[in-house]
């Protein structure tokens, strides 16, 4: 049994190995990601470094002993320039920490960090239409924005993708600072 997570902080490339382990578990056993091969430690370190270089949030939740309980990051929703103010969130929890509020803590911190990074809207792309992820996002003000039926094939079945969206800061009430 883990104690409560005492803090959330920015990830560093040194966190790549435990992050890659958490992600590999979700690739092998879950439907939240449609990846079928886990990301390497080197690729994970690159992802963290890319986020840091672009000023995008990449957060980790640590237990009192320093172990990684989970991680979350926000990336530009699509690569085209007009999407520069829209981000997509990703949240993954170590299976031994699931059900202990880590996802809530990470999403709360990610919302603040993504707004501080200049994003004006956050999109949740929920692979497998995971009920726990839908409930988490709804709890934090995300609204249903669409559903794509049978968009992924994993673990011998078709998976739906649910889109949810939430404004950050002023949202669409004013133009972004350029």
Short mmCIF file of C-alpha atoms in Angstrom, two decimals:
data_model
loop_
_atom_site.label_atom_id
_atom_site.label_comp_id
_atom_site.label_asym_id
_atom_site.label_seq_id
_atom_site.Cartn_x
_atom_site.Cartn_y
_atom_site.Cartn_z
CA UNK A 1 0.00 0.00 0.00
CA UNK A 2 1.35 3.38 -1.02
CA UNK A 3 1.10 6.51 1.06
CA UNK A 4 -0.47 9.63 -0.43
CA UNK A 5 1.53 11.38 -3.13
CA UNK A 6 3.25 14.34 -1.45
CA UNK A 7 4.17 16.29 -4.57
CA UNK A 8 3.94 16.79 -8.31
CA UNK A 9 6.83 18.29 -10.23
CA UNK A 10 8.18 18.72 -13.73
CA UNK A 11 9.66 15.61 -15.29
CA UNK A 12 13.30 15.45 -16.30
CA UNK A 13 14.98 13.06 -18.74
CA UNK A 14 16.14 11.14 -15.63
CA UNK A 15 12.49 10.11 -15.18
CA UNK A 16 12.43 8.41 -18.58
CA UNK A 17 12.97 4.85 -17.33
CA UNK A 18 10.10 4.72 -14.79
CA UNK A 19 7.83 6.62 -17.20
CA UNK A 20 8.64 4.11 -19.95
CA UNK A 21 7.83 1.24 -17.56
CA UNK A 22 4.44 2.75 -16.68
CA UNK A 23 3.64 3.36 -20.33
CA UNK A 24 4.72 -0.16 -21.32
CA UNK A 25 2.21 -1.57 -18.84
CA UNK A 26 -0.60 0.45 -20.41
CA UNK A 27 0.48 -0.52 -23.93
CA UNK A 28 0.47 -4.22 -23.01
CA UNK A 29 -2.64 -4.32 -20.84
CA UNK A 30 -4.85 -1.32 -21.57
CA UNK A 31 -6.76 0.49 -24.26
CA UNK A 32 -6.05 4.10 -23.26
CA UNK A 33 -3.24 4.12 -25.82
CA UNK A 34 -3.54 2.59 -29.25
CA UNK A 35 0.20 1.92 -29.34
CA UNK A 36 0.94 -1.76 -29.61
CA UNK A 37 4.66 -1.42 -28.96
CA UNK A 38 6.01 0.39 -25.93
CA UNK A 39 8.14 3.50 -26.29
CA UNK A 40 11.83 2.99 -25.50
CA UNK A 41 13.55 4.76 -22.61
CA UNK A 42 15.52 6.82 -25.14
CA UNK A 43 12.34 7.85 -26.99
CA UNK A 44 10.70 8.70 -23.66
CA UNK A 45 13.64 10.89 -22.68
CA UNK A 46 13.31 12.60 -26.06
CA UNK A 47 9.60 13.23 -25.46
CA UNK A 48 10.34 14.81 -22.08
CA UNK A 49 13.13 16.95 -23.56
CA UNK A 50 10.90 18.05 -26.45
CA UNK A 51 8.20 19.20 -24.03
CA UNK A 52 10.72 21.07 -21.89
CA UNK A 53 12.22 22.80 -24.94
CA UNK A 54 8.79 23.92 -26.19
CA UNK A 55 7.64 25.05 -22.75
CA UNK A 56 4.88 22.44 -22.64
CA UNK A 57 4.12 20.77 -19.30
CA UNK A 58 5.32 17.24 -18.55
CA UNK A 59 4.63 16.38 -14.91
CA UNK A 60 5.34 13.46 -12.60
CA UNK A 61 3.70 12.48 -9.33
CA UNK A 62 6.11 11.07 -6.75
CA UNK A 63 5.52 9.02 -3.66
CA UNK A 64 7.19 9.92 -0.36
CA UNK A 65 10.00 7.50 -1.23
CA UNK A 66 10.61 9.28 -4.57
CA UNK A 67 9.02 6.53 -6.66
CA UNK A 68 6.98 7.56 -9.68
CA UNK A 69 3.22 7.12 -9.15
CA UNK A 70 2.23 8.51 -12.54
CA UNK A 71 2.81 11.19 -15.11
CA UNK A 72 0.90 13.61 -17.31
CA UNK A 73 1.76 15.90 -20.16
CA UNK A 74 0.12 18.31 -22.59
CA UNK A 75 1.15 18.47 -26.24
CA UNK A 76 -0.07 20.71 -29.03
CA UNK A 77 -3.28 19.06 -30.30
CA UNK A 78 -2.17 19.02 -33.95
CA UNK A 79 1.13 20.15 -35.50
CA UNK A 80 -0.24 22.93 -37.73
CA UNK A 81 0.37 26.52 -36.59
CA UNK A 82 -3.30 27.41 -36.04
CA UNK A 83 -3.49 24.72 -33.34
CA UNK A 84 -0.78 26.39 -31.24
CA UNK A 85 -3.28 27.25 -28.50
CA UNK A 86 -4.96 23.83 -28.28
CA UNK A 87 -3.38 20.97 -26.37
CA UNK A 88 -4.14 17.31 -25.78
CA UNK A 89 -3.57 15.77 -22.38
CA UNK A 90 -2.06 12.38 -21.61
CA UNK A 91 -2.19 10.83 -18.13
CA UNK A 92 -0.84 7.43 -17.10
CA UNK A 93 -0.74 5.97 -13.60
CA UNK A 94 1.47 3.19 -12.25
CA UNK A 95 -0.91 0.24 -11.78
CA UNK A 96 0.05 -0.09 -8.10
CA UNK A 97 -1.10 3.52 -7.53
CA UNK A 98 -4.40 3.39 -9.43
CA UNK A 99 -7.52 4.35 -7.52
CA UNK A 100 -5.67 6.65 -5.10
CA UNK A 101 -6.39 10.05 -6.63
CA UNK A 102 -3.17 10.32 -8.61
CA UNK A 103 -5.02 11.00 -11.87
CA UNK A 104 -7.03 13.79 -10.23
CA UNK A 105 -3.91 15.38 -8.76
CA UNK A 106 -2.06 15.20 -12.06
CA UNK A 107 -4.96 16.59 -14.10
CA UNK A 108 -5.44 19.48 -11.67
CA UNK A 109 -1.76 20.39 -11.94
CA UNK A 110 -1.72 19.85 -15.70
CA UNK A 111 -4.64 22.23 -16.25
CA UNK A 112 -2.79 24.99 -14.40
CA UNK A 113 0.51 24.27 -16.16
CA UNK A 114 -1.06 24.09 -19.62
CA UNK A 115 -2.79 27.44 -19.12
CA UNK A 116 0.49 28.94 -17.90
CA UNK A 117 2.15 27.58 -21.08
CA UNK A 118 -0.31 29.62 -23.15
CA UNK A 119 -2.79 26.95 -24.18
CA UNK A 120 -6.42 28.15 -24.38
CA UNK A 121 -8.19 24.80 -24.71
CA UNK A 122 -7.43 21.24 -23.68
CA UNK A 123 -8.71 18.22 -25.57
CA UNK A 124 -8.92 14.75 -24.07
CA UNK A 125 -8.68 12.01 -26.69
CA UNK A 126 -9.87 9.01 -24.72
CA UNK A 127 -8.82 5.76 -26.37
CA UNK A 128 -11.03 2.79 -25.69
CA UNK A 129 -13.71 5.17 -24.40
CA UNK A 130 -12.36 4.35 -20.92
CA UNK A 131 -15.16 5.09 -18.40
CA UNK A 132 -12.72 6.11 -15.63
CA UNK A 133 -11.00 8.63 -17.91
CA UNK A 134 -14.33 10.02 -19.11
CA UNK A 135 -15.46 10.44 -15.48
CA UNK A 136 -12.17 12.08 -14.46
CA UNK A 137 -12.32 14.60 -17.28
CA UNK A 138 -16.02 15.34 -16.70
CA UNK A 139 -15.23 16.01 -13.02
CA UNK A 140 -12.85 18.77 -14.15
CA UNK A 141 -15.25 20.49 -16.50
CA UNK A 142 -14.53 18.73 -19.78
CA UNK A 143 -17.57 18.46 -22.06
CA UNK A 144 -18.27 15.66 -24.50
CA UNK A 145 -17.13 16.82 -27.95
CA UNK A 146 -17.57 13.66 -30.01
CA UNK A 147 -17.18 9.94 -30.37
CA UNK A 148 -15.53 7.99 -33.16
CA UNK A 149 -16.77 4.42 -33.33
CA UNK A 150 -14.42 1.51 -33.94
CA UNK A 151 -11.32 3.61 -34.64
CA UNK A 152 -8.82 1.27 -33.01
CA UNK A 153 -8.25 -2.48 -33.00
CA UNK A 154 -6.47 -3.79 -29.93
CA UNK A 155 -6.69 -6.86 -27.70
CA UNK A 156 -8.92 -8.58 -30.26
CA UNK A 157 -11.67 -5.98 -30.32
CA UNK A 158 -12.72 -2.68 -31.88
CA UNK A 159 -12.30 0.38 -29.69
CA UNK A 160 -14.11 3.71 -29.76
CA UNK A 161 -12.45 7.06 -29.19
CA UNK A 162 -14.17 9.75 -27.14
CA UNK A 163 -13.27 13.43 -27.45
CA UNK A 164 -13.80 15.83 -24.55
CA UNK A 165 -12.79 19.49 -24.36
CA UNK A 166 -12.33 22.22 -21.76
CA UNK A 167 -11.41 25.90 -22.05
CA UNK A 168 -8.30 27.13 -20.28
CA UNK A 169 -8.16 30.69 -18.98
CA UNK A 170 -10.06 33.01 -21.31
CA UNK A 171 -10.61 30.14 -23.75
CA UNK A 172 -12.14 31.47 -26.97
CA UNK A 173 -13.43 34.70 -25.36
CA UNK A 174 -10.51 36.68 -26.76
CA UNK A 175 -7.71 36.21 -29.30
CA UNK A 176 -4.49 34.60 -28.04
CA UNK A 177 -1.39 36.67 -27.42
CA UNK A 178 0.90 36.21 -30.39
#
